[in-house]
């Protein structure tokens, strides 16, 4: 007997049947309301019988719950055997409806994936790395839901490289290894090897050069030209990292030869750019700053032509370091600032950090210790967040050298020791040898002469064997200072060797420091003319640097450096001894540095100066 829906009792009975169907189907009122496109309140009104269910909505409820339509009119209560055909037809209709819904969901997900891939491409040019990472992370679960391993692998590969760019090295390796497994399962060997290449880069930055080299060597065996040249250049970088400069150059020669097999002229240019940039790094490690800068400038030009922002930043940082060593202070500052600005715009956190360490080193050399510490501390904070061992090492070294130049021994001690430990654990011989020199400098300032000697000798042995001429020159200068502290006559011999190497590599600050030490030794031997000659030579360099720095709009902080302050006082003393106190007073006045003038006035009271003498026949 069918229900009489014109009566409240009939409508209420139909509502009970609707609720029964929903429960028997294991569904909720909210879920059914959403699926049939009505509000939960309206469905509750159907169930309560206060509103008569519309035929189209009742049909949708029947499909969703798997009940025949007649069930909701009471027919099932008295003649269920007549409803089997209707029930089967309804089940088929429901299956078709669910199939269409599944297809629509797949279509929507695929549209979403296509949109997100287009979005991540847009977010990398111009770069918004954090947003691009977020987009990749949205793609991955959608691709998994669709069972689309190709899209998942592609998104993981992009995510890994983006994390690598921001310095999230652990996260990068995790994503890249997942991508590698998927690509291998798909038989996409070229991309699986590209994953290995990026994993190797991350391992190298984390201080695992041998593990990185293993990854690169596997990639270098590929038949794919792109994989092969990239891995060859990467192996050269590992060799340079470990101090094997000869092997590094040989690998770069191999990569240069591969450029002749490039499929396009642009590809050949890319290879040439990377080879040139890595040759610059090798020359920089060896201390040939002139050639390193020349090569880095050439790499920068190609990078700008190709629009390769990543390599532009690398080249700018290399150029800044080369200019710092050569005494091109304003150029170094300008290029380091430019690199920091571009890296910040690109959300390239690691290169922002590295640029700050370069700025810290420049600021320390020019005596702006407050700025040096500010830049280096910012760099260290960011390096620790990024978990980049390379950036952390350079930040500690920048702080260590700043405090050493300032002669703040207690502040320098921690950063020097951490720099030694990190560089040793990373097996970067150039960095380790340099860190040992910093520790020798620290020990010398602390009065630990034997410890200073041991570190300086060890640093020199490594540097001399590997051809790291800048580090060797610094170690020889420190050995000379140690010998001076021990009243050892070898001080002059070590100093001569240090000066020769400093001139060979063209390191302006080392040349200055050698001249100052020569003047100081001459004073100890009572050779006033020799002292005057060497200290005047150092002062000429300092005057040129101060003028250039001021003309570029920077504050003149050069005489904040205790060594330069001391050298200026020694030169004033020599001038007073050879030319008279009035000439020395005028010299100090012209320096325009009040703390120096005040110190000179205190010192001059104690000086007993003879009548001015003139140099005759080369003797005083």
mmCIF file with all atom_site columns, N, CA and C in Angstrom, residues 185-224:
data_model
loop_
_atom_site.group_PDB
_atom_site.id
_atom_site.type_symbol
_atom_site.label_atom_id
_atom_site.label_alt_id
_atom_site.label_comp_id
_atom_site.label_asym_id
_atom_site.label_entity_id
_atom_site.label_seq_id
_atom_site.pdbx_PDB_ins_code
_atom_site.Cartn_x
_atom_site.Cartn_y
_atom_site.Cartn_z
_atom_site.occupancy
_atom_site.B_iso_or_equiv
_atom_site.pdbx_formal_charge
_atom_site.auth_seq_id
_atom_site.auth_comp_id
_atom_site.auth_asym_id
_atom_site.auth_atom_id
_atom_site.pdbx_PDB_model_num
ATOM 1   N N  . UNK A 1 185 ? 62.180 3.479  -11.481 1.00 0.00 ? 185 UNK A N  1
ATOM 2   C CA . UNK A 1 185 ? 61.079 2.535  -11.699 1.00 0.00 ? 185 UNK A CA 1
ATOM 3   C C  . UNK A 1 185 ? 60.395 2.797  -13.046 1.00 0.00 ? 185 UNK A C  1
ATOM 4   N N  . UNK A 1 186 ? 60.405 4.056  -13.467 1.00 0.00 ? 186 UNK A N  1
ATOM 5   C CA . UNK A 1 186 ? 59.804 4.421  -14.748 1.00 0.00 ? 186 UNK A CA 1
ATOM 6   C C  . UNK A 1 186 ? 60.752 4.212  -15.924 1.00 0.00 ? 186 UNK A C  1
ATOM 7   N N  . UNK A 1 187 ? 62.026 3.895  -15.607 1.00 0.00 ? 187 UNK A N  1
ATOM 8   C CA . UNK A 1 187 ? 63.019 3.723  -16.675 1.00 0.00 ? 187 UNK A CA 1
ATOM 9   C C  . UNK A 1 187 ? 63.553 5.038  -17.203 1.00 0.00 ? 187 UNK A C  1
ATOM 10  N N  . UNK A 1 188 ? 63.323 6.117  -16.469 1.00 0.00 ? 188 UNK A N  1
ATOM 11  C CA . UNK A 1 188 ? 63.809 7.444  -16.870 1.00 0.00 ? 188 UNK A CA 1
ATOM 12  C C  . UNK A 1 188 ? 65.199 7.643  -16.272 1.00 0.00 ? 188 UNK A C  1
ATOM 13  N N  . UNK A 1 189 ? 66.205 7.074  -16.934 1.00 0.00 ? 189 UNK A N  1
ATOM 14  C CA . UNK A 1 189 ? 67.559 7.041  -16.380 1.00 0.00 ? 189 UNK A CA 1
ATOM 15  C C  . UNK A 1 189 ? 68.176 8.431  -16.316 1.00 0.00 ? 189 UNK A C  1
ATOM 16  N N  . UNK A 1 190 ? 67.927 9.269  -17.337 1.00 0.00 ? 190 UNK A N  1
ATOM 17  C CA . UNK A 1 190 ? 68.529 10.606 -17.368 1.00 0.00 ? 190 UNK A CA 1
ATOM 18  C C  . UNK A 1 190 ? 68.132 11.421 -16.134 1.00 0.00 ? 190 UNK A C  1
ATOM 19  N N  . UNK A 1 191 ? 66.843 11.359 -15.802 1.00 0.00 ? 191 UNK A N  1
ATOM 20  C CA . UNK A 1 191 ? 66.395 12.126 -14.634 1.00 0.00 ? 191 UNK A CA 1
ATOM 21  C C  . UNK A 1 191 ? 66.812 11.466 -13.327 1.00 0.00 ? 191 UNK A C  1
ATOM 22  N N  . UNK A 1 192 ? 66.915 10.159 -13.298 1.00 0.00 ? 192 UNK A N  1
ATOM 23  C CA . UNK A 1 192 ? 67.410 9.474  -12.096 1.00 0.00 ? 192 UNK A CA 1
ATOM 24  C C  . UNK A 1 192 ? 68.850 9.901  -11.817 1.00 0.00 ? 192 UNK A C  1
ATOM 25  N N  . UNK A 1 193 ? 69.644 10.033 -12.877 1.00 0.00 ? 193 UNK A N  1
ATOM 26  C CA . UNK A 1 193 ? 71.029 10.484 -12.718 1.00 0.00 ? 193 UNK A CA 1
ATOM 27  C C  . UNK A 1 193 ? 71.090 11.962 -12.338 1.00 0.00 ? 193 UNK A C  1
ATOM 28  N N  . UNK A 1 194 ? 70.157 12.747 -12.855 1.00 0.00 ? 194 UNK A N  1
ATOM 29  C CA . UNK A 1 194 ? 70.098 14.159 -12.465 1.00 0.00 ? 194 UNK A CA 1
ATOM 30  C C  . UNK A 1 194 ? 69.814 14.284 -10.965 1.00 0.00 ? 194 UNK A C  1
ATOM 31  N N  . UNK A 1 195 ? 69.013 13.361 -10.431 1.00 0.00 ? 195 UNK A N  1
ATOM 32  C CA . UNK A 1 195 ? 68.781 13.332 -8.981  1.00 0.00 ? 195 UNK A CA 1
ATOM 33  C C  . UNK A 1 195 ? 70.081 13.055 -8.237  1.00 0.00 ? 195 UNK A C  1
ATOM 34  N N  . UNK A 1 196 ? 70.843 12.104 -8.736  1.00 0.00 ? 196 UNK A N  1
ATOM 35  C CA . UNK A 1 196 ? 72.141 11.786 -8.120  1.00 0.00 ? 196 UNK A CA 1
ATOM 36  C C  . UNK A 1 196 ? 73.057 13.011 -8.123  1.00 0.00 ? 196 UNK A C  1
ATOM 37  N N  . UNK A 1 197 ? 73.031 13.737 -9.248  1.00 0.00 ? 197 UNK A N  1
ATOM 38  C CA . UNK A 1 197 ? 73.865 14.933 -9.364  1.00 0.00 ? 197 UNK A CA 1
ATOM 39  C C  . UNK A 1 197 ? 73.533 15.938 -8.255  1.00 0.00 ? 197 UNK A C  1
ATOM 40  N N  . UNK A 1 198 ? 72.243 16.177 -8.057  1.00 0.00 ? 198 UNK A N  1
ATOM 41  C CA . UNK A 1 198 ? 71.831 17.131 -7.025  1.00 0.00 ? 198 UNK A CA 1
ATOM 42  C C  . UNK A 1 198 ? 72.097 16.593 -5.618  1.00 0.00 ? 198 UNK A C  1
ATOM 43  N N  . UNK A 1 199 ? 71.928 15.296 -5.425  1.00 0.00 ? 199 UNK A N  1
ATOM 44  C CA . UNK A 1 199 ? 72.250 14.687 -4.127  1.00 0.00 ? 199 UNK A CA 1
ATOM 45  C C  . UNK A 1 199 ? 73.731 14.880 -3.824  1.00 0.00 ? 199 UNK A C  1
ATOM 46  N N  . UNK A 1 200 ? 74.575 14.700 -4.847  1.00 0.00 ? 200 UNK A N  1
ATOM 47  C CA . UNK A 1 200 ? 76.015 14.910 -4.668  1.00 0.00 ? 200 UNK A CA 1
ATOM 48  C C  . UNK A 1 200 ? 76.333 16.332 -4.248  1.00 0.00 ? 200 UNK A C  1
ATOM 49  N N  . UNK A 1 201 ? 75.648 17.306 -4.855  1.00 0.00 ? 201 UNK A N  1
ATOM 50  C CA . UNK A 1 201 ? 75.864 18.707 -4.477  1.00 0.00 ? 201 UNK A CA 1
ATOM 51  C C  . UNK A 1 201 ? 75.523 18.931 -3.008  1.00 0.00 ? 201 UNK A C  1
ATOM 52  N N  . UNK A 1 202 ? 74.397 18.363 -2.586  1.00 0.00 ? 202 UNK A N  1
ATOM 53  C CA . UNK A 1 202 ? 73.984 18.521 -1.189  1.00 0.00 ? 202 UNK A CA 1
ATOM 54  C C  . UNK A 1 202 ? 74.994 17.867 -0.242  1.00 0.00 ? 202 UNK A C  1
ATOM 55  N N  . UNK A 1 203 ? 75.461 16.678 -0.589  1.00 0.00 ? 203 UNK A N  1
ATOM 56  C CA . UNK A 1 203 ? 76.438 15.972 0.256   1.00 0.00 ? 203 UNK A CA 1
ATOM 57  C C  . UNK A 1 203 ? 77.739 16.759 0.374   1.00 0.00 ? 203 UNK A C  1
ATOM 58  N N  . UNK A 1 204 ? 78.158 17.379 -0.729  1.00 0.00 ? 204 UNK A N  1
ATOM 59  C CA . UNK A 1 204 ? 79.393 18.168 -0.699  1.00 0.00 ? 204 UNK A CA 1
ATOM 60  C C  . UNK A 1 204 ? 79.227 19.367 0.244   1.00 0.00 ? 204 UNK A C  1
ATOM 61  N N  . UNK A 1 205 ? 78.087 20.034 0.146   1.00 0.00 ? 205 UNK A N  1
ATOM 62  C CA . UNK A 1 205 ? 77.841 21.196 1.005   1.00 0.00 ? 205 UNK A CA 1
ATOM 63  C C  . UNK A 1 205 ? 77.716 20.791 2.471   1.00 0.00 ? 205 UNK A C  1
ATOM 64  N N  . UNK A 1 206 ? 77.314 19.538 2.719   1.00 0.00 ? 206 UNK A N  1
ATOM 65  C CA . UNK A 1 206 ? 77.190 19.056 4.088   1.00 0.00 ? 206 UNK A CA 1
ATOM 66  C C  . UNK A 1 206 ? 78.524 18.565 4.650   1.00 0.00 ? 206 UNK A C  1
ATOM 67  N N  . UNK A 1 207 ? 79.562 18.568 3.783   1.00 0.00 ? 207 UNK A N  1
ATOM 68  C CA . UNK A 1 207 ? 80.882 18.160 4.252   1.00 0.00 ? 207 UNK A CA 1
ATOM 69  C C  . UNK A 1 207 ? 81.177 16.691 4.066   1.00 0.00 ? 207 UNK A C  1
ATOM 70  N N  . UNK A 1 208 ? 80.601 16.072 3.035   1.00 0.00 ? 208 UNK A N  1
ATOM 71  C CA . UNK A 1 208 ? 80.868 14.654 2.740   1.00 0.00 ? 208 UNK A CA 1
ATOM 72  C C  . UNK A 1 208 ? 81.396 14.530 1.309   1.00 0.00 ? 208 UNK A C  1
ATOM 73  N N  . UNK A 1 209 ? 82.619 15.028 1.048   1.00 0.00 ? 209 UNK A N  1
ATOM 74  C CA . UNK A 1 209 ? 83.123 15.073 -0.328  1.00 0.00 ? 209 UNK A CA 1
ATOM 75  C C  . UNK A 1 209 ? 83.272 13.712 -0.987  1.00 0.00 ? 209 UNK A C  1
ATOM 76  N N  . UNK A 1 210 ? 83.675 12.697 -0.228  1.00 0.00 ? 210 UNK A N  1
ATOM 77  C CA . UNK A 1 210 ? 83.873 11.380 -0.844  1.00 0.00 ? 210 UNK A CA 1
ATOM 78  C C  . UNK A 1 210 ? 82.535 10.765 -1.258  1.00 0.00 ? 210 UNK A C  1
ATOM 79  N N  . UNK A 1 211 ? 81.514 10.918 -0.407  1.00 0.00 ? 211 UNK A N  1
ATOM 80  C CA . UNK A 1 211 ? 80.181 10.414 -0.771  1.00 0.00 ? 211 UNK A CA 1
ATOM 81  C C  . UNK A 1 211 ? 79.644 11.169 -1.985  1.00 0.00 ? 211 UNK A C  1
ATOM 82  N N  . UNK A 1 212 ? 79.904 12.476 -2.008  1.00 0.00 ? 212 UNK A N  1
ATOM 83  C CA . UNK A 1 212 ? 79.472 13.288 -3.151  1.00 0.00 ? 212 UNK A CA 1
ATOM 84  C C  . UNK A 1 212 ? 80.157 12.814 -4.429  1.00 0.00 ? 212 UNK A C  1
ATOM 85  N N  . UNK A 1 213 ? 81.439 12.549 -4.324  1.00 0.00 ? 213 UNK A N  1
ATOM 86  C CA . UNK A 1 213 ? 82.213 12.121 -5.501  1.00 0.00 ? 213 UNK A CA 1
ATOM 87  C C  . UNK A 1 213 ? 81.697 10.789 -6.041  1.00 0.00 ? 213 UNK A C  1
ATOM 88  N N  . UNK A 1 214 ? 81.286 9.900  -5.142  1.00 0.00 ? 214 UNK A N  1
ATOM 89  C CA . UNK A 1 214 ? 80.727 8.611  -5.571  1.00 0.00 ? 214 UNK A CA 1
ATOM 90  C C  . UNK A 1 214 ? 79.475 8.837  -6.415  1.00 0.00 ? 214 UNK A C  1
ATOM 91  N N  . UNK A 1 215 ? 78.621 9.749  -5.986  1.00 0.00 ? 215 UNK A N  1
ATOM 92  C CA . UNK A 1 215 ? 77.410 10.064 -6.759  1.00 0.00 ? 215 UNK A CA 1
ATOM 93  C C  . UNK A 1 215 ? 77.780 10.612 -8.134  1.00 0.00 ? 215 UNK A C  1
ATOM 94  N N  . UNK A 1 216 ? 78.713 11.556 -8.157  1.00 0.00 ? 216 UNK A N  1
ATOM 95  C CA . UNK A 1 216 ? 79.096 12.190 -9.425  1.00 0.00 ? 216 UNK A CA 1
ATOM 96  C C  . UNK A 1 216 ? 79.749 11.198 -10.389 1.00 0.00 ? 216 UNK A C  1
ATOM 97  N N  . UNK A 1 217 ? 80.554 10.295 -9.851  1.00 0.00 ? 217 UNK A N  1
ATOM 98  C CA . UNK A 1 217 ? 81.237 9.329  -10.722 1.00 0.00 ? 217 UNK A CA 1
ATOM 99  C C  . UNK A 1 217 ? 80.246 8.383  -11.395 1.00 0.00 ? 217 UNK A C  1
ATOM 100 N N  . UNK A 1 218 ? 79.172 8.029  -10.688 1.00 0.00 ? 218 UNK A N  1
ATOM 101 C CA . UNK A 1 218 ? 78.142 7.192  -11.307 1.00 0.00 ? 218 UNK A CA 1
ATOM 102 C C  . UNK A 1 218 ? 77.430 7.942  -12.432 1.00 0.00 ? 218 UNK A C  1
ATOM 103 N N  . UNK A 1 219 ? 77.191 9.236  -12.200 1.00 0.00 ? 219 UNK A N  1
ATOM 104 C CA . UNK A 1 219 ? 76.530 10.044 -13.226 1.00 0.00 ? 219 UNK A CA 1
ATOM 105 C C  . UNK A 1 219 ? 77.437 10.224 -14.431 1.00 0.00 ? 219 UNK A C  1
ATOM 106 N N  . UNK A 1 220 ? 78.735 10.354 -14.179 1.00 0.00 ? 220 UNK A N  1
ATOM 107 C CA . UNK A 1 220 ? 79.695 10.590 -15.271 1.00 0.00 ? 220 UNK A CA 1
ATOM 108 C C  . UNK A 1 220 ? 79.781 9.419  -16.245 1.00 0.00 ? 220 UNK A C  1
ATOM 109 N N  . UNK A 1 221 ? 79.316 8.235  -15.840 1.00 0.00 ? 221 UNK A N  1
ATOM 110 C CA . UNK A 1 221 ? 79.331 7.062  -16.720 1.00 0.00 ? 221 UNK A CA 1
ATOM 111 C C  . UNK A 1 221 ? 78.137 7.035  -17.678 1.00 0.00 ? 221 UNK A C  1
ATOM 112 N N  . UNK A 1 222 ? 77.245 7.998  -17.535 1.00 0.00 ? 222 UNK A N  1
ATOM 113 C CA . UNK A 1 222 ? 76.024 8.016  -18.343 1.00 0.00 ? 222 UNK A CA 1
ATOM 114 C C  . UNK A 1 222 ? 76.327 8.219  -19.820 1.00 0.00 ? 222 UNK A C  1
ATOM 115 N N  . UNK A 1 223 ? 75.438 7.696  -20.645 1.00 0.00 ? 223 UNK A N  1
ATOM 116 C CA . UNK A 1 223 ? 75.536 7.946  -22.079 1.00 0.00 ? 223 UNK A CA 1
ATOM 117 C C  . UNK A 1 223 ? 74.901 9.288  -22.442 1.00 0.00 ? 223 UNK A C  1
ATOM 118 N N  . UNK A 1 224 ? 74.164 9.853  -21.502 1.00 0.00 ? 224 UNK A N  1
ATOM 119 C CA . UNK A 1 224 ? 73.518 11.142 -21.735 1.00 0.00 ? 224 UNK A CA 1
ATOM 120 C C  . UNK A 1 224 ? 74.548 12.258 -21.618 1.00 0.00 ? 224 UNK A C  1
#
